[in-house]
Amino acid sequence: MINKEMKYKAYQVHNFRTIPQIEALSEEEKMNIEVVGNVLPFKVNNYVIDELIDWSNYLNDPIFRLTFPQKEMLAEEDFNTMKEALDKKVDRDTLKKTADTIRLKLNPHPAGQLEMNVPEYKGERLPGIQHKYRQTVLFFPSSGQTCHSYCTFCFRWAQFVGMDGLKFAMRETEQLVGYLEEHQEATDILFTGGDPMIMSFKVFSQYIEPFLDKDNKTNIQTIRLGTKALGFWPYKFLTDRDAQDFLDLFKRIVDSGINLSIMAHFNHINELKTPAVKEAVRLIRETGAQIRTQSPLIRHINDDADMWAKMWRKQVNMGMIPYYMFVERDTGARHYFELPLAETWEIFQKAYQQVSGVCRTVRGPSMSCTPGKVQIVGTQEVPINGKMEKVFVLQMIQGRNPDWVNRPFFAKYDEKARWMDDLKPAFGDEFFFDKELTEMIDDSQLQSA
Ligand SMILES: *Cc1c(COP(=O)(O)O)cnc(C)c1O
């Protein structure tokens, strides 16, 4: 049954102790949440608490781990530093400085995002846009830079903790449209954040209207909305005051001939179990929008091949299209959430073999790193200097240079490797794209210097 009166209520580090279900936790467990929640972002809402988490088994609950900070997410030393600061009740400034010092150790901006992907329009840098892959422009609207709940593993975590200068955001739609008019190669605009589905209809529609204008001179053919609202707040499309306005706008977008793709983030099949999410998916699909799904593979949350197979199958049954499985990124609490690439691939393969072709629209596991989206195709034994050696077979699903895409390449097998920078070429001294990539990095550093 869908609660027609559902109203959003969020809890953060300052008031999470007032969550009724939290009483079941020990004082130590609550303290752990408070310590980590003062370094990494923490926000959870009443839907996640009341409808998704199984409180009778919260310690093993994937959605609890997805939203509530875990002690092991911080290195012991950093945990102790923050705990001491809280125990001593230091003032706000000192607390923030303590937190920022720890945060800076956690690679707040992976994959060269600050320097390399920010484009220019009329001689001005546009910090709210990233244009890395030719066809797809990412847009970070300034009012969409928060979420209904935060994911503990989030790779954009730095935006949510108020670290100065580390926030992408942009207000001006004119600059976005102007930029896209000059870049006819861009067919896709991807609204991201944060979560663009945190915006009110009034604010959100202002970003969309220019694309529905008959005189619009961009070449945009797909509008994508990267969102976790279906997982964390499906009431966005059911009971929020402007729910129907959103659905009507989605229909207008589709009717105008633009493909509307909701890029829905689901990390676990438990996010698909409520009547609310089923109804929200049905209503969105009724507008003619498509829903594509994506998630990283994350230790302690979804490192289970059978769960992935069931989740993809269920998504397809609900009318959604599996799109990406990502590798946990090299930022934040990665040491807690990551798996070696070899194990990540094994889980992907074990899940993929269990589903039919309609679910195999999913691609991965994929690392979003500086050269592009690097997919681990598998492992293989090949003769190197007359000796059989194990290698990773890789290819790019997306490339900073489009010509790099879909060209198989090889790295030495390393059972511990967790990210692209742990990998060494299997043949020769460098990967085929390395020289060109170095030139691109040098160029962008000159430009931003
Ligand atoms: C994944 C990603 C995109 C989208 O790529 P598609 O292949 O179009 O899905 C765009 N920009 C960045 C920076 C990305 O990481």
PDB file of N, CA and C and ligand atoms in Angstrom, residues 113 117 130-133 135-138 155-156 188 190 224 263 294 323-324 326 329 363 366 368-369 372-373 397-398, ligand 1:
ATOM      1  N   GLN A 113      39.027  15.357 -12.652  1.00  0.00           N
ATOM      2  CA  GLN A 113      37.801  16.092 -12.961  1.00  0.00           C
ATOM      3  C   GLN A 113      37.965  17.600 -12.859  1.00  0.00           C
ATOM      4  N   ASN A 117      38.169  18.290 -17.392  1.00  0.00           N
ATOM      5  CA  ASN A 117      36.904  18.140 -18.106  1.00  0.00           C
ATOM      6  C   ASN A 117      36.048  19.393 -18.140  1.00  0.00           C
ATOM      7  N   GLN A 130      30.865  19.258 -17.483  1.00  0.00           N
ATOM      8  CA  GLN A 130      32.003  18.408 -17.828  1.00  0.00           C
ATOM      9  C   GLN A 130      31.741  17.827 -19.208  1.00  0.00           C
ATOM     10  N   HIS A 131      32.731  18.000 -20.074  1.00  0.00           N
ATOM     11  CA  HIS A 131      32.580  17.455 -21.418  1.00  0.00           C
ATOM     12  C   HIS A 131      33.805  16.598 -21.715  1.00  0.00           C
ATOM     13  N   LYS A 132      33.702  15.331 -21.373  1.00  0.00           N
ATOM     14  CA  LYS A 132      34.832  14.423 -21.509  1.00  0.00           C
ATOM     15  C   LYS A 132      34.678  13.558 -22.743  1.00  0.00           C
ATOM     16  N   TYR A 133      33.471  13.062 -22.961  1.00  0.00           N
ATOM     17  CA  TYR A 133      33.200  12.195 -24.112  1.00  0.00           C
ATOM     18  C   TYR A 133      32.371  12.971 -25.130  1.00  0.00           C
ATOM     19  N   GLN A 135      29.984  12.831 -27.338  1.00  0.00           N
ATOM     20  CA  GLN A 135      28.533  12.928 -27.541  1.00  0.00           C
ATOM     21  C   GLN A 135      27.750  13.340 -26.303  1.00  0.00           C
ATOM     22  N   THR A 136      28.374  13.211 -25.134  1.00  0.00           N
ATOM     23  CA  THR A 136      27.597  13.375 -23.902  1.00  0.00           C
ATOM     24  C   THR A 136      28.178  14.458 -23.001  1.00  0.00           C
ATOM     25  N   VAL A 137      27.378  15.464 -22.713  1.00  0.00           N
ATOM     26  CA  VAL A 137      27.799  16.554 -21.828  1.00  0.00           C
ATOM     27  C   VAL A 137      27.132  16.366 -20.467  1.00  0.00           C
ATOM     28  N   LEU A 138      27.949  16.430 -19.405  1.00  0.00           N
ATOM     29  CA  LEU A 138      27.399  16.362 -18.047  1.00  0.00           C
ATOM     30  C   LEU A 138      27.113  17.775 -17.566  1.00  0.00           C
ATOM     31  N   PHE A 155      31.131   8.646  -4.813  1.00  0.00           N
ATOM     32  CA  PHE A 155      32.401   9.178  -5.322  1.00  0.00           C
ATOM     33  C   PHE A 155      32.345  10.686  -5.465  1.00  0.00           C
ATOM     34  N   ARG A 156      31.191  11.287  -5.349  1.00  0.00           N
ATOM     35  CA  ARG A 156      31.102  12.750  -5.387  1.00  0.00           C
ATOM     36  C   ARG A 156      30.911  13.314  -3.980  1.00  0.00           C
ATOM     37  N   ASP A 188      23.750  14.195 -26.324  1.00  0.00           N
ATOM     38  CA  ASP A 188      23.162  13.854 -25.033  1.00  0.00           C
ATOM     39  C   ASP A 188      23.550  14.882 -23.978  1.00  0.00           C
ATOM     40  N   LEU A 190      23.364  15.167 -19.894  1.00  0.00           N
ATOM     41  CA  LEU A 190      23.094  14.348 -18.719  1.00  0.00           C
ATOM     42  C   LEU A 190      23.074  15.247 -17.489  1.00  0.00           C
ATOM     43  N   ARG A 224      19.161  13.052 -20.312  1.00  0.00           N
ATOM     44  CA  ARG A 224      19.262  12.020 -19.277  1.00  0.00           C
ATOM     45  C   ARG A 224      19.214  12.680 -17.915  1.00  0.00           C
ATOM     46  N   MET A 263      18.422   7.805 -15.725  1.00  0.00           N
ATOM     47  CA  MET A 263      19.554   6.937 -15.379  1.00  0.00           C
ATOM     48  C   MET A 263      19.428   6.647 -13.889  1.00  0.00           C
ATOM     49  N   GLN A 294      22.005   1.627 -13.199  1.00  0.00           N
ATOM     50  CA  GLN A 294      23.444   1.499 -13.028  1.00  0.00           C
ATOM     51  C   GLN A 294      23.810   1.454 -11.552  1.00  0.00           C
ATOM     52  N   TYR A 323      22.191  -0.992 -17.521  1.00  0.00           N
ATOM     53  CA  TYR A 323      23.076  -0.173 -18.364  1.00  0.00           C
ATOM     54  C   TYR A 323      24.553  -0.312 -17.989  1.00  0.00           C
ATOM     55  N   TYR A 324      24.910  -0.014 -16.739  1.00  0.00           N
ATOM     56  CA  TYR A 324      26.327  -0.113 -16.342  1.00  0.00           C
ATOM     57  C   TYR A 324      26.486  -0.844 -15.019  1.00  0.00           C
ATOM     58  N   PHE A 326      29.691  -0.560 -12.481  1.00  0.00           N
ATOM     59  CA  PHE A 326      30.953   0.158 -12.330  1.00  0.00           C
ATOM     60  C   PHE A 326      31.866  -0.514 -11.314  1.00  0.00           C
ATOM     61  N   ARG A 329      35.133   3.467  -7.146  1.00  0.00           N
ATOM     62  CA  ARG A 329      36.161   4.423  -7.558  1.00  0.00           C
ATOM     63  C   ARG A 329      37.231   4.673  -6.507  1.00  0.00           C
ATOM     64  N   ARG A 363      26.642  -3.245 -19.244  1.00  0.00           N
ATOM     65  CA  ARG A 363      28.057  -3.303 -19.648  1.00  0.00           C
ATOM     66  C   ARG A 363      28.941  -3.058 -18.437  1.00  0.00           C
ATOM     67  N   SER A 366      33.146  -1.563 -15.296  1.00  0.00           N
ATOM     68  CA  SER A 366      33.782  -0.442 -15.966  1.00  0.00           C
ATOM     69  C   SER A 366      34.384   0.534 -14.947  1.00  0.00           C
ATOM     70  N   SER A 368      35.670   4.290 -14.418  1.00  0.00           N
ATOM     71  CA  SER A 368      35.669   5.643 -14.987  1.00  0.00           C
ATOM     72  C   SER A 368      36.966   6.318 -14.574  1.00  0.00           C
ATOM     73  N   CYS A 369      37.977   6.202 -15.426  1.00  0.00           N
ATOM     74  CA  CYS A 369      39.281   6.772 -15.064  1.00  0.00           C
ATOM     75  C   CYS A 369      39.704   7.812 -16.090  1.00  0.00           C
ATOM     76  N   GLY A 372      39.277   7.085 -19.897  1.00  0.00           N
ATOM     77  CA  GLY A 372      37.919   6.781 -20.349  1.00  0.00           C
ATOM     78  C   GLY A 372      37.261   5.774 -19.440  1.00  0.00           C
ATOM     79  N   LYS A 373      36.204   5.164 -19.959  1.00  0.00           N
ATOM     80  CA  LYS A 373      35.551   4.090 -19.207  1.00  0.00           C
ATOM     81  C   LYS A 373      36.197   2.784 -19.631  1.00  0.00           C
ATOM     82  N   ILE A 397      34.900   1.522 -23.078  1.00  0.00           N
ATOM     83  CA  ILE A 397      33.500   1.709 -23.474  1.00  0.00           C
ATOM     84  C   ILE A 397      33.302   3.159 -23.908  1.00  0.00           C
ATOM     85  N   GLN A 398      34.095   4.047 -23.298  1.00  0.00           N
ATOM     86  CA  GLN A 398      34.133   5.451 -23.681  1.00  0.00           C
ATOM     87  C   GLN A 398      35.587   5.880 -23.613  1.00  0.00           C
TER      88      GLN A 398
HETATM   89  C1  LIG B   1      29.826   7.688 -18.110  1.00  0.00           C
HETATM   90  C2  LIG B   1      30.066   9.089 -18.450  1.00  0.00           C
HETATM   91  C3  LIG B   1      29.309   9.692 -19.471  1.00  0.00           C
HETATM   92  C4  LIG B   1      28.225   8.962 -20.211  1.00  0.00           C
HETATM   93  O1  LIG B   1      28.761   8.086 -21.163  1.00  0.00           O
HETATM   94  P1  LIG B   1      27.787   7.271 -22.121  1.00  0.00           P
HETATM   95  O2  LIG B   1      28.660   6.276 -22.817  1.00  0.00           O
HETATM   96  O3  LIG B   1      27.193   8.252 -23.054  1.00  0.00           O
HETATM   97  O4  LIG B   1      26.784   6.605 -21.224  1.00  0.00           O
HETATM   98  C5  LIG B   1      29.591  11.007 -19.780  1.00  0.00           C
HETATM   99  N1  LIG B   1      30.573  11.704 -19.155  1.00  0.00           N
HETATM  100  C6  LIG B   1      31.322  11.153 -18.184  1.00  0.00           C
HETATM  101  C7  LIG B   1      32.422  11.969 -17.545  1.00  0.00           C
HETATM  102  C8  LIG B   1      31.097   9.831 -17.804  1.00  0.00           C
HETATM  103  O5  LIG B   1      31.851   9.284 -16.848  1.00  0.00           O
END
